[in-house]
C-alpha cells in the first residue's frame, strides 16, 4: 500500500487530503456540542460503554483533550498501522515508527489528563510546548526551500530526509491549533476563568 503514496494524501483508503484524518474527531466534537445544546434527541447522545472509558465529558475543555488524543491516534491511518516505509523514510525522526509510537503515547497522556486537567496546569503547558515544537516542524517543512539561515537551521534540526514525500502535508496547522487549545486550557486551569463540571477530587 505504501508505494501508492505521493505525499499529498493522508489515506490511500479514503483518498482524501489532510482533512480526512481530522473528520472523525471533528464529527465527535460537533456531536458533543449538539448534545450539550440539546439540539439532537437524547437517545442519539447515549454512549454507555464509551462513557465508562472516560472518552466523553460534559466539560468542553475536558472533551478537547479527548479530541487531541484522537487526532494523535489517527497517525495509525497514514502510517498503515506503522508499516508505511515510504512515510517513515521521508521524515524518520518525526514519522518513522518510533515517532508514530510517541505520538500515540502523547495521545494517551492527553486522555489521562482529561478528567484532572484543572489540577495539573503546568503539565498542560508542557503539552502546549510539545505541540509548539511540532508546529515548528511543520513550519520547517513548509520553508524547506527558503534561503533564510533561520529556516535552514530548522530544516537541519528536524532532519527532513525527503521533503517532497512527507505525509500528511499541512500537519503543522493542526499542531498549531492544538497548541493554542492547550495554552487556553492551561490558562483556564491556572486562573480558573472557566467553570468546569469535571470532578477533580473524590470525597
PDB file of N, CA and C in Angstrom, residues 23-80:
ATOM      1  N   UNK A  23     -11.579  14.377  10.190  1.00  0.00           N
ATOM      2  CA  UNK A  23     -13.030  14.245  10.143  1.00  0.00           C
ATOM      3  C   UNK A  23     -13.600  13.524  11.362  1.00  0.00           C
ATOM      4  N   UNK A  24     -13.068  12.357  11.781  1.00  0.00           N
ATOM      5  CA  UNK A  24     -13.647  11.683  12.954  1.00  0.00           C
ATOM      6  C   UNK A  24     -13.648  12.529  14.218  1.00  0.00           C
ATOM      7  N   UNK A  25     -12.495  13.125  14.626  1.00  0.00           N
ATOM      8  CA  UNK A  25     -12.548  13.949  15.847  1.00  0.00           C
ATOM      9  C   UNK A  25     -13.441  15.173  15.711  1.00  0.00           C
ATOM     10  N   UNK A  26     -13.491  15.782  14.522  1.00  0.00           N
ATOM     11  CA  UNK A  26     -14.357  16.941  14.338  1.00  0.00           C
ATOM     12  C   UNK A  26     -15.825  16.559  14.443  1.00  0.00           C
ATOM     13  N   UNK A  27     -16.201  15.410  13.877  1.00  0.00           N
ATOM     14  CA  UNK A  27     -17.585  14.948  13.983  1.00  0.00           C
ATOM     15  C   UNK A  27     -17.955  14.664  15.428  1.00  0.00           C
ATOM     16  N   UNK A  28     -17.016  14.083  16.187  1.00  0.00           N
ATOM     17  CA  UNK A  28     -17.267  13.828  17.608  1.00  0.00           C
ATOM     18  C   UNK A  28     -17.449  15.141  18.369  1.00  0.00           C
ATOM     19  N   UNK A  29     -16.636  16.146  18.030  1.00  0.00           N
ATOM     20  CA  UNK A  29     -16.748  17.437  18.710  1.00  0.00           C
ATOM     21  C   UNK A  29     -18.088  18.099  18.403  1.00  0.00           C
ATOM     22  N   UNK A  30     -18.505  18.061  17.148  1.00  0.00           N
ATOM     23  CA  UNK A  30     -19.796  18.650  16.768  1.00  0.00           C
ATOM     24  C   UNK A  30     -20.937  17.907  17.454  1.00  0.00           C
ATOM     25  N   UNK A  31     -20.847  16.587  17.493  1.00  0.00           N
ATOM     26  CA  UNK A  31     -21.892  15.781  18.149  1.00  0.00           C
ATOM     27  C   UNK A  31     -22.001  16.135  19.625  1.00  0.00           C
ATOM     28  N   UNK A  32     -20.845  16.275  20.301  1.00  0.00           N
ATOM     29  CA  UNK A  32     -20.863  16.622  21.723  1.00  0.00           C
ATOM     30  C   UNK A  32     -21.490  17.990  21.940  1.00  0.00           C
ATOM     31  N   UNK A  33     -21.172  18.960  21.067  1.00  0.00           N
ATOM     32  CA  UNK A  33     -21.740  20.312  21.195  1.00  0.00           C
ATOM     33  C   UNK A  33     -23.254  20.291  20.987  1.00  0.00           C
ATOM     34  N   UNK A  34     -23.706  19.541  19.994  1.00  0.00           N
ATOM     35  CA  UNK A  34     -25.148  19.446  19.730  1.00  0.00           C
ATOM     36  C   UNK A  34     -25.873  18.784  20.894  1.00  0.00           C
ATOM     37  N   UNK A  35     -25.225  17.804  21.511  1.00  0.00           N
ATOM     38  CA  UNK A  35     -25.844  17.141  22.662  1.00  0.00           C
ATOM     39  C   UNK A  35     -25.943  18.086  23.854  1.00  0.00           C
ATOM     40  N   UNK A  36     -24.881  18.863  24.091  1.00  0.00           N
ATOM     41  CA  UNK A  36     -24.910  19.812  25.213  1.00  0.00           C
ATOM     42  C   UNK A  36     -25.977  20.881  25.014  1.00  0.00           C
ATOM     43  N   UNK A  37     -26.178  21.263  23.764  1.00  0.00           N
ATOM     44  CA  UNK A  37     -27.181  22.288  23.454  1.00  0.00           C
ATOM     45  C   UNK A  37     -28.588  21.707  23.317  1.00  0.00           C
ATOM     46  N   UNK A  38     -28.668  20.374  23.411  1.00  0.00           N
ATOM     47  CA  UNK A  38     -29.945  19.658  23.295  1.00  0.00           C
ATOM     48  C   UNK A  38     -30.607  19.915  21.944  1.00  0.00           C
ATOM     49  N   UNK A  39     -29.788  20.009  20.906  1.00  0.00           N
ATOM     50  CA  UNK A  39     -30.299  20.201  19.555  1.00  0.00           C
ATOM     51  C   UNK A  39     -30.666  18.879  18.886  1.00  0.00           C
ATOM     52  N   UNK A  40     -30.190  17.777  19.446  1.00  0.00           N
ATOM     53  CA  UNK A  40     -30.500  16.464  18.889  1.00  0.00           C
ATOM     54  C   UNK A  40     -31.093  15.606  20.000  1.00  0.00           C
ATOM     55  N   UNK A  41     -31.884  14.574  19.649  1.00  0.00           N
ATOM     56  CA  UNK A  41     -32.541  13.748  20.662  1.00  0.00           C
ATOM     57  C   UNK A  41     -31.543  13.138  21.643  1.00  0.00           C
ATOM     58  N   UNK A  42     -31.991  12.997  22.889  1.00  0.00           N
ATOM     59  CA  UNK A  42     -31.129  12.444  23.928  1.00  0.00           C
ATOM     60  C   UNK A  42     -30.688  11.029  23.602  1.00  0.00           C
ATOM     61  N   UNK A  43     -31.552  10.283  22.898  1.00  0.00           N
ATOM     62  CA  UNK A  43     -31.210   8.904  22.553  1.00  0.00           C
ATOM     63  C   UNK A  43     -29.997   8.830  21.630  1.00  0.00           C
ATOM     64  N   UNK A  44     -29.757   9.907  20.872  1.00  0.00           N
ATOM     65  CA  UNK A  44     -28.598   9.937  19.973  1.00  0.00           C
ATOM     66  C   UNK A  44     -27.314  10.304  20.706  1.00  0.00           C
ATOM     67  N   UNK A  45     -27.458  10.718  21.943  1.00  0.00           N
ATOM     68  CA  UNK A  45     -26.291  11.155  22.716  1.00  0.00           C
ATOM     69  C   UNK A  45     -25.815  10.080  23.684  1.00  0.00           C
ATOM     70  N   UNK A  46     -26.399   8.895  23.623  1.00  0.00           N
ATOM     71  CA  UNK A  46     -26.007   7.832  24.535  1.00  0.00           C
ATOM     72  C   UNK A  46     -24.707   7.184  24.111  1.00  0.00           C
ATOM     73  N   UNK A  47     -23.862   6.926  25.076  1.00  0.00           N
ATOM     74  CA  UNK A  47     -22.604   6.239  24.804  1.00  0.00           C
ATOM     75  C   UNK A  47     -22.208   5.501  26.089  1.00  0.00           C
ATOM     76  N   UNK A  48     -23.115   4.579  26.502  1.00  0.00           N
ATOM     77  CA  UNK A  48     -22.942   3.934  27.799  1.00  0.00           C
ATOM     78  C   UNK A  48     -21.573   3.287  27.971  1.00  0.00           C
ATOM     79  N   UNK A  49     -21.146   2.501  26.977  1.00  0.00           N
ATOM     80  CA  UNK A  49     -19.877   1.789  27.121  1.00  0.00           C
ATOM     81  C   UNK A  49     -18.692   2.760  27.080  1.00  0.00           C
ATOM     82  N   UNK A  50     -18.711   3.645  26.087  1.00  0.00           N
ATOM     83  CA  UNK A  50     -17.596   4.573  25.943  1.00  0.00           C
ATOM     84  C   UNK A  50     -17.525   5.540  27.109  1.00  0.00           C
ATOM     85  N   UNK A  51     -18.689   5.843  27.703  1.00  0.00           N
ATOM     86  CA  UNK A  51     -18.703   6.755  28.839  1.00  0.00           C
ATOM     87  C   UNK A  51     -17.915   6.174  30.007  1.00  0.00           C
ATOM     88  N   UNK A  52     -17.982   4.848  30.175  1.00  0.00           N
ATOM     89  CA  UNK A  52     -17.228   4.208  31.252  1.00  0.00           C
ATOM     90  C   UNK A  52     -15.726   4.287  30.995  1.00  0.00           C
ATOM     91  N   UNK A  53     -15.325   4.473  29.738  1.00  0.00           N
ATOM     92  CA  UNK A  53     -13.914   4.602  29.411  1.00  0.00           C
ATOM     93  C   UNK A  53     -13.429   6.044  29.535  1.00  0.00           C
ATOM     94  N   UNK A  54     -14.319   6.931  30.001  1.00  0.00           N
ATOM     95  CA  UNK A  54     -13.989   8.350  30.188  1.00  0.00           C
ATOM     96  C   UNK A  54     -13.591   9.037  28.875  1.00  0.00           C
ATOM     97  N   UNK A  55     -14.212   8.624  27.770  1.00  0.00           N
ATOM     98  CA  UNK A  55     -13.906   9.240  26.487  1.00  0.00           C
ATOM     99  C   UNK A  55     -14.805  10.425  26.190  1.00  0.00           C
ATOM    100  N   UNK A  56     -15.839  10.640  27.000  1.00  0.00           N
ATOM    101  CA  UNK A  56     -16.740  11.758  26.764  1.00  0.00           C
ATOM    102  C   UNK A  56     -16.950  12.521  28.066  1.00  0.00           C
ATOM    103  N   UNK A  57     -17.007  13.823  27.959  1.00  0.00           N
ATOM    104  CA  UNK A  57     -17.170  14.671  29.133  1.00  0.00           C
ATOM    105  C   UNK A  57     -18.167  15.778  28.819  1.00  0.00           C
ATOM    106  N   UNK A  58     -18.891  16.197  29.841  1.00  0.00           N
ATOM    107  CA  UNK A  58     -19.770  17.344  29.680  1.00  0.00           C
ATOM    108  C   UNK A  58     -18.964  18.630  29.560  1.00  0.00           C
ATOM    109  N   UNK A  59     -17.808  18.659  30.195  1.00  0.00           N
ATOM    110  CA  UNK A  59     -16.951  19.834  30.148  1.00  0.00           C
ATOM    111  C   UNK A  59     -16.286  19.914  28.769  1.00  0.00           C
ATOM    112  N   UNK A  60     -16.530  20.988  28.005  1.00  0.00           N
ATOM    113  CA  UNK A  60     -15.947  21.084  26.666  1.00  0.00           C
ATOM    114  C   UNK A  60     -14.431  21.125  26.663  1.00  0.00           C
ATOM    115  N   UNK A  61     -13.816  21.678  27.729  1.00  0.00           N
ATOM    116  CA  UNK A  61     -12.350  21.703  27.799  1.00  0.00           C
ATOM    117  C   UNK A  61     -11.815  20.281  27.946  1.00  0.00           C
ATOM    118  N   UNK A  62     -12.426  19.509  28.836  1.00  0.00           N
ATOM    119  CA  UNK A  62     -12.008  18.121  29.016  1.00  0.00           C
ATOM    120  C   UNK A  62     -12.199  17.325  27.733  1.00  0.00           C
ATOM    121  N   UNK A  63     -13.311  17.580  27.036  1.00  0.00           N
ATOM    122  CA  UNK A  63     -13.557  16.867  25.795  1.00  0.00           C
ATOM    123  C   UNK A  63     -12.537  17.262  24.734  1.00  0.00           C
ATOM    124  N   UNK A  64     -12.012  18.488  24.825  1.00  0.00           N
ATOM    125  CA  UNK A  64     -10.969  18.909  23.900  1.00  0.00           C
ATOM    126  C   UNK A  64      -9.726  18.046  24.008  1.00  0.00           C
ATOM    127  N   UNK A  65      -9.424  17.579  25.227  1.00  0.00           N
ATOM    128  CA  UNK A  65      -8.291  16.677  25.404  1.00  0.00           C
ATOM    129  C   UNK A  65      -8.539  15.351  24.689  1.00  0.00           C
ATOM    130  N   UNK A  66      -9.783  14.892  24.717  1.00  0.00           N
ATOM    131  CA  UNK A  66     -10.141  13.659  24.018  1.00  0.00           C
ATOM    132  C   UNK A  66      -9.955  13.834  22.515  1.00  0.00           C
ATOM    133  N   UNK A  67     -10.399  14.977  21.993  1.00  0.00           N
ATOM    134  CA  UNK A  67     -10.243  15.255  20.573  1.00  0.00           C
ATOM    135  C   UNK A  67      -8.760  15.287  20.202  1.00  0.00           C
ATOM    136  N   UNK A  68      -7.935  15.933  21.040  1.00  0.00           N
ATOM    137  CA  UNK A  68      -6.495  15.987  20.779  1.00  0.00           C
ATOM    138  C   UNK A  68      -5.891  14.588  20.754  1.00  0.00           C
ATOM    139  N   UNK A  69      -6.363  13.732  21.659  1.00  0.00           N
ATOM    140  CA  UNK A  69      -5.864  12.359  21.698  1.00  0.00           C
ATOM    141  C   UNK A  69      -6.242  11.604  20.427  1.00  0.00           C
ATOM    142  N   UNK A  70      -7.488  11.770  19.990  1.00  0.00           N
ATOM    143  CA  UNK A  70      -7.940  11.071  18.783  1.00  0.00           C
ATOM    144  C   UNK A  70      -7.147  11.531  17.568  1.00  0.00           C
ATOM    145  N   UNK A  71      -6.863  12.830  17.493  1.00  0.00           N
ATOM    146  CA  UNK A  71      -6.044  13.344  16.390  1.00  0.00           C
ATOM    147  C   UNK A  71      -4.687  12.638  16.373  1.00  0.00           C
ATOM    148  N   UNK A  72      -4.083  12.457  17.545  1.00  0.00           N
ATOM    149  CA  UNK A  72      -2.807  11.747  17.609  1.00  0.00           C
ATOM    150  C   UNK A  72      -2.948  10.287  17.190  1.00  0.00           C
ATOM    151  N   UNK A  73      -4.030   9.648  17.631  1.00  0.00           N
ATOM    152  CA  UNK A  73      -4.220   8.236  17.293  1.00  0.00           C
ATOM    153  C   UNK A  73      -4.419   8.030  15.795  1.00  0.00           C
ATOM    154  N   UNK A  74      -4.930   9.062  15.111  1.00  0.00           N
ATOM    155  CA  UNK A  74      -5.194   8.934  13.686  1.00  0.00           C
ATOM    156  C   UNK A  74      -3.925   8.763  12.865  1.00  0.00           C
ATOM    157  N   UNK A  75      -2.747   8.931  13.473  1.00  0.00           N
ATOM    158  CA  UNK A  75      -1.496   8.709  12.753  1.00  0.00           C
ATOM    159  C   UNK A  75      -1.389   7.265  12.282  1.00  0.00           C
ATOM    160  N   UNK A  76      -2.164   6.384  12.905  1.00  0.00           N
ATOM    161  CA  UNK A  76      -2.145   4.974  12.505  1.00  0.00           C
ATOM    162  C   UNK A  76      -2.673   4.780  11.091  1.00  0.00           C
ATOM    163  N   UNK A  77      -3.500   5.721  10.605  1.00  0.00           N
ATOM    164  CA  UNK A  77      -4.056   5.564   9.260  1.00  0.00           C
ATOM    165  C   UNK A  77      -3.012   5.834   8.183  1.00  0.00           C
ATOM    166  N   UNK A  78      -2.378   7.026   8.142  1.00  0.00           N
ATOM    167  CA  UNK A  78      -1.374   7.226   7.098  1.00  0.00           C
ATOM    168  C   UNK A  78      -0.155   6.329   7.246  1.00  0.00           C
ATOM    169  N   UNK A  79       0.146   5.900   8.472  1.00  0.00           N
ATOM    170  CA  UNK A  79       1.308   5.026   8.669  1.00  0.00           C
ATOM    171  C   UNK A  79       0.994   3.571   8.376  1.00  0.00           C
ATOM    172  N   UNK A  80      -0.248   3.297   7.917  1.00  0.00           N
ATOM    173  CA  UNK A  80      -0.652   1.916   7.638  1.00  0.00           C
ATOM    174  C   UNK A  80      -0.348   1.001   8.831  1.00  0.00           C
TER     175      UNK A  80
END
